Short mmCIF file of C-alpha atoms in Angstrom, two decimals:
data_model
loop_
_atom_site.label_atom_id
_atom_site.label_comp_id
_atom_site.label_asym_id
_atom_site.label_seq_id
_atom_site.Cartn_x
_atom_site.Cartn_y
_atom_site.Cartn_z
CA MET A 23 -15.24 33.80 -25.77
CA HIS A 24 -13.06 30.80 -26.62
CA ALA A 25 -11.76 28.70 -23.68
CA LEU A 26 -8.84 26.28 -23.91
CA VAL A 27 -9.54 23.55 -21.35
CA ILE A 28 -6.40 21.61 -20.44
CA GLY A 29 -7.19 18.03 -19.44
CA GLY A 30 -9.78 15.48 -20.51
CA GLY A 31 -10.47 13.60 -17.27
CA VAL A 32 -13.42 14.51 -15.07
CA ALA A 33 -12.78 18.22 -14.54
CA GLY A 34 -12.02 19.12 -18.17
CA PRO A 35 -15.09 17.73 -19.96
CA ALA A 36 -17.38 18.79 -17.09
CA THR A 37 -16.00 22.31 -17.40
CA ALA A 38 -16.54 22.17 -21.14
CA VAL A 39 -20.20 21.16 -20.66
CA ALA A 40 -20.71 23.96 -18.13
CA LEU A 41 -19.04 26.56 -20.34
CA ARG A 42 -20.99 25.50 -23.41
CA SER A 43 -24.19 26.07 -21.41
CA ILE A 44 -23.30 29.77 -21.20
CA GLY A 45 -22.28 30.03 -24.85
CA VAL A 46 -18.49 29.76 -24.54
CA ASP A 47 -16.60 28.06 -27.38
CA VAL A 48 -14.44 25.27 -25.93
CA THR A 49 -11.44 23.26 -27.06
CA ILE A 50 -10.37 20.45 -24.72
CA CYS A 51 -6.66 19.64 -24.94
CA GLU A 52 -5.88 16.15 -23.60
CA ALA A 53 -2.31 14.89 -23.22
CA ARG A 54 -3.17 11.22 -23.71
CA PRO A 55 -3.84 9.64 -27.11
CA ALA A 56 -7.45 8.95 -28.01
CA GLU A 57 -7.07 5.19 -27.66
CA ASP A 58 -5.43 5.31 -24.21
CA LYS A 59 -7.66 3.44 -21.75
CA ASP A 60 -5.35 3.42 -18.72
CA VAL A 61 -7.32 5.87 -16.61
CA GLY A 62 -7.56 4.20 -13.24
CA LEU A 63 -10.19 2.04 -11.65
CA TRP A 64 -13.38 3.40 -10.10
CA VAL A 65 -14.72 6.32 -8.15
CA MET A 66 -17.65 7.02 -5.87
CA VAL A 67 -19.60 10.02 -7.13
CA ALA A 68 -20.99 11.60 -3.96
CA PRO A 69 -24.45 13.15 -3.53
CA ASN A 70 -23.02 16.66 -3.98
CA GLY A 71 -21.27 15.53 -7.17
CA LEU A 72 -24.48 13.99 -8.48
CA ALA A 73 -26.23 17.30 -7.75
CA ALA A 74 -23.62 19.10 -9.87
CA LEU A 75 -24.18 16.56 -12.65
CA GLU A 76 -27.91 17.22 -12.41
CA THR A 77 -27.23 20.93 -12.94
CA LEU A 78 -25.28 19.96 -16.06
CA GLY A 79 -28.15 17.73 -17.23
CA LEU A 80 -26.04 14.57 -16.91
CA LYS A 81 -27.11 12.84 -13.71
CA GLU A 82 -29.41 10.24 -15.23
CA THR A 83 -26.93 9.45 -17.99
CA VAL A 84 -24.18 8.82 -15.46
CA LEU A 85 -26.37 6.71 -13.19
CA ARG A 86 -27.25 4.37 -16.04
CA GLU A 87 -23.53 3.54 -16.27
CA SER A 88 -22.99 3.11 -12.51
CA LEU A 89 -22.32 -0.23 -10.81
CA ALA A 90 -25.96 -1.00 -10.00
CA GLY A 91 -27.55 1.39 -12.48
CA ALA A 92 -28.76 3.64 -9.69
CA VAL A 93 -27.69 5.56 -6.60
CA GLY A 94 -26.60 3.36 -3.72
CA PRO A 95 -28.35 3.34 -0.32
CA SER A 96 -26.01 6.04 1.06
CA GLY A 97 -26.55 8.33 -1.94
CA PHE A 98 -23.23 7.54 -3.67
CA ALA A 99 -22.86 6.09 -7.16
CA PRO A 100 -19.86 3.83 -7.93
CA MET A 101 -18.56 4.50 -11.46
CA ARG A 102 -15.73 3.06 -13.52
CA ARG A 103 -13.40 5.98 -14.03
CA VAL A 104 -13.00 5.20 -17.73
CA GLY A 105 -16.79 5.19 -18.09
CA LEU A 106 -17.18 8.54 -16.35
CA TYR A 107 -14.51 10.07 -18.58
CA ARG A 108 -16.23 8.70 -21.68
CA LEU A 109 -19.67 9.97 -20.71
CA LEU A 110 -18.40 13.46 -19.89
CA ARG A 111 -16.36 13.67 -23.11
CA GLU A 112 -19.32 12.50 -25.19
CA ALA A 113 -21.53 15.11 -23.51
CA ALA A 114 -18.96 17.85 -24.15
CA VAL A 115 -18.73 16.97 -27.85
CA ALA A 116 -22.52 16.64 -28.17
CA ARG A 117 -22.85 20.17 -26.85
CA GLY A 118 -20.34 21.61 -29.27
CA ALA A 119 -16.91 21.32 -27.64
CA ARG A 120 -13.89 20.08 -29.59
CA ILE A 121 -11.42 17.53 -28.16
CA LEU A 122 -7.79 17.36 -29.29
CA HIS A 123 -5.62 14.46 -28.11
CA ASP A 124 -1.83 14.25 -27.83
CA ARG A 125 -1.76 17.87 -26.63
CA ARG A 126 0.52 18.02 -23.58
CA LEU A 127 0.81 21.57 -22.31
CA VAL A 128 4.34 22.95 -22.07
CA ALA A 129 3.93 26.71 -21.71
CA ALA A 130 1.40 29.52 -22.04
CA ASP A 131 1.72 33.24 -22.71
CA THR A 132 -0.91 35.92 -22.23
CA ASP A 133 -1.34 39.39 -23.65
CA ALA A 134 -4.12 41.92 -24.06
CA ASP A 135 -5.66 39.91 -26.91
CA GLY A 136 -5.68 36.40 -25.44
CA VAL A 137 -3.69 33.41 -24.22
CA THR A 138 -1.52 31.15 -26.38
CA ALA A 139 -0.82 27.58 -25.28
CA LEU A 140 2.29 25.73 -26.47
CA PHE A 141 2.21 21.93 -26.55
CA SER A 142 4.93 19.29 -26.54
CA ASP A 143 4.49 18.62 -30.27
CA SER A 144 5.32 22.33 -30.90
CA SER A 145 1.74 23.13 -31.90
CA THR A 146 -0.02 26.16 -30.45
CA LEU A 147 -3.59 27.24 -29.79
CA THR A 148 -4.91 30.68 -28.92
CA GLY A 149 -8.01 31.50 -26.90
CA ASP A 150 -9.46 34.07 -24.57
CA LEU A 151 -9.15 31.92 -21.42
CA LEU A 152 -7.08 28.89 -20.40
CA VAL A 153 -8.62 26.60 -17.78
CA GLY A 154 -6.20 24.13 -16.17
CA CYS A 155 -8.02 20.88 -15.41
CA ASP A 156 -4.81 18.86 -15.65
CA GLY A 157 -4.78 17.08 -12.34
CA ILE A 158 -2.66 16.86 -9.24
CA HIS A 159 0.61 17.25 -11.17
CA SER A 160 -0.79 20.19 -13.13
CA ARG A 161 1.49 21.97 -15.57
CA THR A 162 -0.97 24.87 -15.68
CA ARG A 163 -0.53 25.41 -11.93
CA SER A 164 3.22 25.88 -12.29
CA ILE A 165 2.77 28.16 -15.31
CA ILE A 166 0.44 30.40 -13.33
CA ASP A 167 2.81 30.36 -10.35
CA PRO A 168 6.34 28.94 -10.76
CA ALA A 169 6.56 28.83 -6.95
CA ALA A 170 3.38 26.77 -6.62
CA PRO A 171 3.58 23.96 -4.03
CA THR A 172 4.15 20.36 -5.02
CA THR A 173 2.13 17.44 -3.73
CA ARG A 174 2.39 15.97 -0.23
CA TYR A 175 2.93 12.23 0.24
CA VAL A 176 0.42 10.45 2.49
CA PRO A 177 1.93 7.14 3.70
CA LEU A 178 -0.59 4.81 2.10
CA LEU A 179 -0.33 2.62 -0.98
CA ASN A 180 -3.51 2.38 -3.09
CA LEU A 181 -4.61 -0.73 -4.97
CA GLY A 182 -7.89 -1.87 -6.42
CA GLY A 183 -9.64 -3.98 -8.99
CA PHE A 184 -12.76 -5.62 -10.34
CA ALA A 185 -13.76 -9.14 -9.38
CA SER A 186 -16.55 -11.41 -10.56
CA GLY A 187 -18.30 -14.48 -9.24
CA VAL A 188 -17.87 -13.43 -5.61
CA GLU A 189 -20.57 -13.51 -2.94
CA ALA A 190 -20.05 -10.46 -0.75
CA PRO A 191 -22.46 -9.09 1.89
CA GLY A 192 -24.08 -5.70 1.51
CA GLU A 193 -26.71 -3.96 -0.57
CA PRO A 194 -25.89 -3.22 -4.23
CA ALA A 195 -23.72 -0.12 -4.74
CA GLN A 196 -23.28 0.31 -0.98
CA LEU A 197 -19.65 0.91 0.01
CA GLN A 198 -18.50 -1.49 2.74
CA PHE A 199 -15.30 -1.25 4.81
CA ILE A 200 -13.09 -3.80 6.55
CA ARG A 201 -10.05 -2.95 8.64
CA THR A 202 -7.26 -5.28 9.74
CA GLY A 203 -4.07 -4.53 11.58
CA LYS A 204 -2.20 -4.40 8.26
CA GLY A 205 -4.55 -2.58 5.91
CA PHE A 206 -7.90 -1.05 5.03
CA PHE A 207 -10.28 -2.66 2.50
CA GLY A 208 -13.39 -1.29 0.83
CA TYR A 209 -15.78 -2.74 -1.71
CA ALA A 210 -19.11 -2.29 -3.45
CA GLY A 211 -21.08 -5.06 -5.11
CA SER A 212 -23.63 -5.14 -7.89
CA GLY A 213 -25.85 -7.80 -6.33
CA SER A 214 -25.04 -10.20 -9.18
CA GLY A 215 -21.50 -11.30 -8.39
CA GLU A 216 -19.60 -8.29 -9.75
CA VAL A 217 -17.59 -6.56 -7.02
CA TRP A 218 -15.35 -3.49 -7.17
CA TRP A 219 -12.77 -3.15 -4.42
CA PHE A 220 -9.90 -1.02 -3.18
CA ALA A 221 -7.21 -1.50 -0.55
CA ASN A 222 -4.92 0.85 1.37
CA LEU A 223 -1.67 -0.50 2.77
CA PRO A 224 0.47 1.58 5.17
CA TRP A 225 3.70 2.53 3.39
CA GLY A 226 6.07 4.72 5.35
CA GLN A 227 8.44 5.99 2.67
CA GLU A 228 7.19 7.00 -0.76
CA PRO A 229 8.12 4.30 -3.26
CA SER A 230 10.11 5.26 -6.32
CA ARG A 231 8.88 4.56 -9.84
CA ALA A 232 11.36 1.71 -10.06
CA GLU A 233 10.04 0.18 -6.84
CA LEU A 234 6.47 0.48 -8.08
CA ALA A 235 7.41 -1.12 -11.40
CA GLU A 236 8.81 -4.13 -9.53
CA MET A 237 5.47 -4.74 -7.81
CA ASP A 238 3.98 -7.18 -10.32
CA ARG A 239 0.61 -8.88 -10.02
CA ALA A 240 1.93 -11.93 -8.19
CA SER A 241 3.82 -9.92 -5.58
CA LEU A 242 0.87 -7.56 -5.01
CA ILE A 243 -1.54 -10.45 -4.51
CA ARG A 244 0.85 -11.95 -1.96
CA ARG A 245 1.00 -8.63 -0.09
CA LEU A 246 -2.78 -8.26 -0.15
CA LEU A 247 -3.45 -11.80 1.01
CA ALA A 248 -1.01 -11.31 3.89
CA ALA A 249 -2.51 -7.93 4.84
CA PHE A 250 -6.07 -9.29 4.88
CA ALA A 251 -5.45 -12.80 6.15
CA ASP A 252 -7.58 -12.01 9.22
CA ALA A 253 -10.45 -10.53 7.17
CA PRO A 254 -13.59 -12.51 6.28
CA PRO A 255 -12.90 -15.14 3.58
CA PHE A 256 -14.83 -13.27 0.89
CA VAL A 257 -12.13 -10.57 0.96
CA THR A 258 -9.44 -13.00 -0.14
CA ASP A 259 -11.92 -14.42 -2.65
CA MET A 260 -12.24 -10.93 -4.18
CA ILE A 261 -8.49 -10.53 -4.38
CA ARG A 262 -7.99 -13.93 -6.01
CA SER A 263 -10.94 -13.40 -8.40
CA THR A 264 -9.77 -10.01 -9.69
CA TYR A 265 -9.80 -10.07 -13.47
CA THR A 266 -8.16 -6.69 -14.09
CA ASP A 267 -4.51 -5.71 -13.93
CA LEU A 268 -3.16 -4.94 -10.50
CA TYR A 269 -0.85 -2.03 -9.78
CA ALA A 270 -0.03 0.12 -6.77
CA LEU A 271 -0.10 3.91 -6.52
CA PRO A 272 1.24 6.13 -3.74
CA THR A 273 -1.22 8.53 -2.11
CA HIS A 274 -0.79 12.29 -2.42
CA ASP A 275 -2.77 15.39 -1.64
CA LEU A 276 -2.39 19.14 -2.11
CA PRO A 277 -3.48 20.99 1.04
CA THR A 278 -3.40 24.54 -0.32
CA VAL A 279 -2.45 26.33 -3.52
CA PRO A 280 -1.93 30.06 -2.93
CA THR A 281 -2.52 31.19 -6.51
CA TRP A 282 -5.41 29.83 -8.57
CA SER A 283 -5.41 32.34 -11.41
CA ARG A 284 -3.29 34.87 -13.26
CA ASP A 285 -4.13 37.01 -16.26
CA ARG A 286 -6.25 34.78 -18.54
CA MET A 287 -5.46 31.47 -16.78
CA VAL A 288 -7.24 29.63 -13.96
CA ILE A 289 -7.07 26.14 -12.41
CA LEU A 290 -9.73 23.88 -10.96
CA GLY A 291 -10.23 20.32 -9.73
CA ASP A 292 -7.14 18.44 -8.55
CA ALA A 293 -4.93 21.11 -10.09
CA ALA A 294 -6.14 23.51 -7.38
CA HIS A 295 -7.03 21.25 -4.44
CA ALA A 296 -6.23 17.55 -4.63
CA THR A 297 -7.58 15.41 -1.81
CA THR A 298 -6.83 11.81 -0.91
CA PRO A 299 -9.13 9.10 -2.30
CA THR A 300 -10.26 8.49 1.29
CA SER A 301 -12.40 11.63 1.15
CA GLY A 302 -14.49 10.21 -1.70
CA GLN A 303 -14.72 13.76 -3.04
CA GLY A 304 -12.12 14.24 -5.78
CA SER A 305 -14.47 13.90 -8.74
CA SER A 306 -17.36 15.59 -6.97
CA MET A 307 -15.31 18.68 -6.09
CA ALA A 308 -14.20 18.97 -9.71
CA LEU A 309 -17.82 18.78 -10.88
CA GLU A 310 -18.78 21.52 -8.42
CA ASP A 311 -15.85 23.67 -9.58
CA ALA A 312 -16.98 23.41 -13.19
CA VAL A 313 -20.48 24.65 -12.38
CA VAL A 314 -19.29 27.51 -10.14
CA LEU A 315 -16.68 28.74 -12.64
CA ALA A 316 -19.28 28.78 -15.40
CA LYS A 317 -21.68 30.74 -13.17
CA CYS A 318 -19.00 33.30 -12.44
CA LEU A 319 -18.14 33.70 -16.13
CA ARG A 320 -21.85 34.01 -16.91
CA ASP A 321 -22.49 36.75 -14.36
CA LEU A 322 -19.22 38.72 -14.21
CA PRO A 323 -16.68 40.21 -16.62
CA ARG A 324 -13.86 37.73 -17.23
CA PRO A 325 -11.24 39.64 -15.18
CA GLN A 326 -13.44 39.42 -12.08
CA ALA A 327 -14.87 35.95 -12.67
CA ALA A 328 -11.79 33.94 -11.67
CA ALA A 329 -11.38 35.85 -8.41
CA ARG A 330 -15.03 35.35 -7.51
CA TYR A 331 -14.84 31.63 -8.37
CA GLU A 332 -11.88 31.24 -6.02
CA GLU A 333 -13.65 33.22 -3.30
CA LEU A 334 -16.68 30.93 -3.53
CA ARG A 335 -14.69 27.71 -3.57
CA ARG A 336 -11.47 27.97 -1.53
CA GLU A 337 -12.77 27.51 2.02
CA ARG A 338 -14.95 24.54 1.08
CA VAL A 339 -12.40 22.61 -0.95
CA GLU A 340 -9.53 23.17 1.46
CA GLY A 341 -11.80 21.95 4.25
CA ILE A 342 -12.48 18.77 2.27
CA VAL A 343 -8.77 18.23 1.58
CA ALA A 344 -8.13 18.52 5.33
CA LEU A 345 -10.97 16.07 5.97
CA GLY A 346 -9.40 13.60 3.52
CA ALA A 347 -6.05 13.90 5.29
CA ARG A 348 -7.66 13.17 8.66
CA ALA A 349 -9.53 10.20 7.23
CA SER A 350 -6.32 8.82 5.71
CA ALA A 351 -4.52 9.25 9.04
CA ALA A 352 -7.36 7.36 10.73
CA LYS A 353 -6.62 4.38 8.49
CA LEU A 354 -3.06 4.38 9.79
CA ASN A 355 -3.82 4.65 13.49
CA ASP A 356 -7.11 2.71 13.71
CA THR A 357 -9.23 5.68 14.76
CA SER A 358 -12.28 7.39 13.33
CA PRO A 359 -12.24 10.89 11.74
CA GLY A 360 -15.43 11.46 13.74
CA ALA A 361 -16.84 14.58 12.09
CA SER A 362 -20.25 14.89 10.42
CA LEU A 363 -20.15 14.93 6.62
CA ASP A 364 -23.44 16.75 6.13
CA TRP A 365 -21.68 20.00 5.18
CA VAL A 366 -19.88 18.10 2.42
CA LEU A 367 -22.65 15.90 1.04
CA ASP A 368 -25.60 18.29 1.35
CA TYR A 369 -23.94 21.08 -0.64
CA ARG A 370 -25.96 22.28 -3.64
CA ILE A 371 -25.26 25.01 -6.21
CA ASP A 372 -28.15 27.28 -7.12
CA TRP A 373 -27.59 27.72 -10.83
CA ALA A 374 -30.35 30.30 -11.18
CA ALA A 375 -28.94 32.63 -8.50
CA ARG A 376 -26.38 35.23 -9.52
CA VAL A 377 -22.93 35.08 -8.00
#
């Protein structure tokens, strides 16, 4: 079997590693050029995501590249997003997958013999299965179902960065939170002056691309300093000491996608169930998806595998998306989501068991 994996972020290379473990030939098709480094800031890989990485044989490799070089006290591991992408891509290639850049999916056709993907440069590739790992604005999702839902705006603006030379309380790699009347702030430190932070600012109407483009570094710093003027002084120190570019992104999620697969095509990760960053589960859910899809393809004929994968995953991931929405709403109204997270964080996939 030859799988065309669309997307080279977290979900795509993780899926490639999982599929290679069951003997599937894999070509990853990534829309961005190879030298493109603009892939966001940082993520918290949750305990359930680390368990999925362990199944893929990658947990220790990833932890060596985490903020403190180990799991934090709460079981999470902060990772630069660009570093996580790199490690997963390197692992996919080391295990025999091929990566093609500048391959933006435009269309796909299936027949009895396979699936043919058409890209924006007019090139085509043919395989036995197409796996859409192309994110919240997935083209694969709309190819599978032209009536597929679009994303939902959550009225929060996301910002973040990396700061150095800042003394901030808390154990290394432990995520800390601070709330003011005008925003929500989170950070994790290395214990040696390096601090990674994020901020959520309430933002009633979704900003346009033009409005976002007008938010330059100076204006964003002014907004952040105003929003967190009542926070402890080290928060403003972090903002002022940020050495990376600053930009703002609107928050979206995708509560439910009715159709995950059709013919020889299937979606996973954010393409199927995007949650808000507040859940801390986006990357971890994608890692779980990759393992479960590979198990299904290992144990079932291809026509049945996609349906079984969806059956195993839908209730869990839609529950996490709903949890993320509640947690985001709590940031807006100064409440607590209140529910136990054990069902999310304690989840483990038994690779040896048949599906």
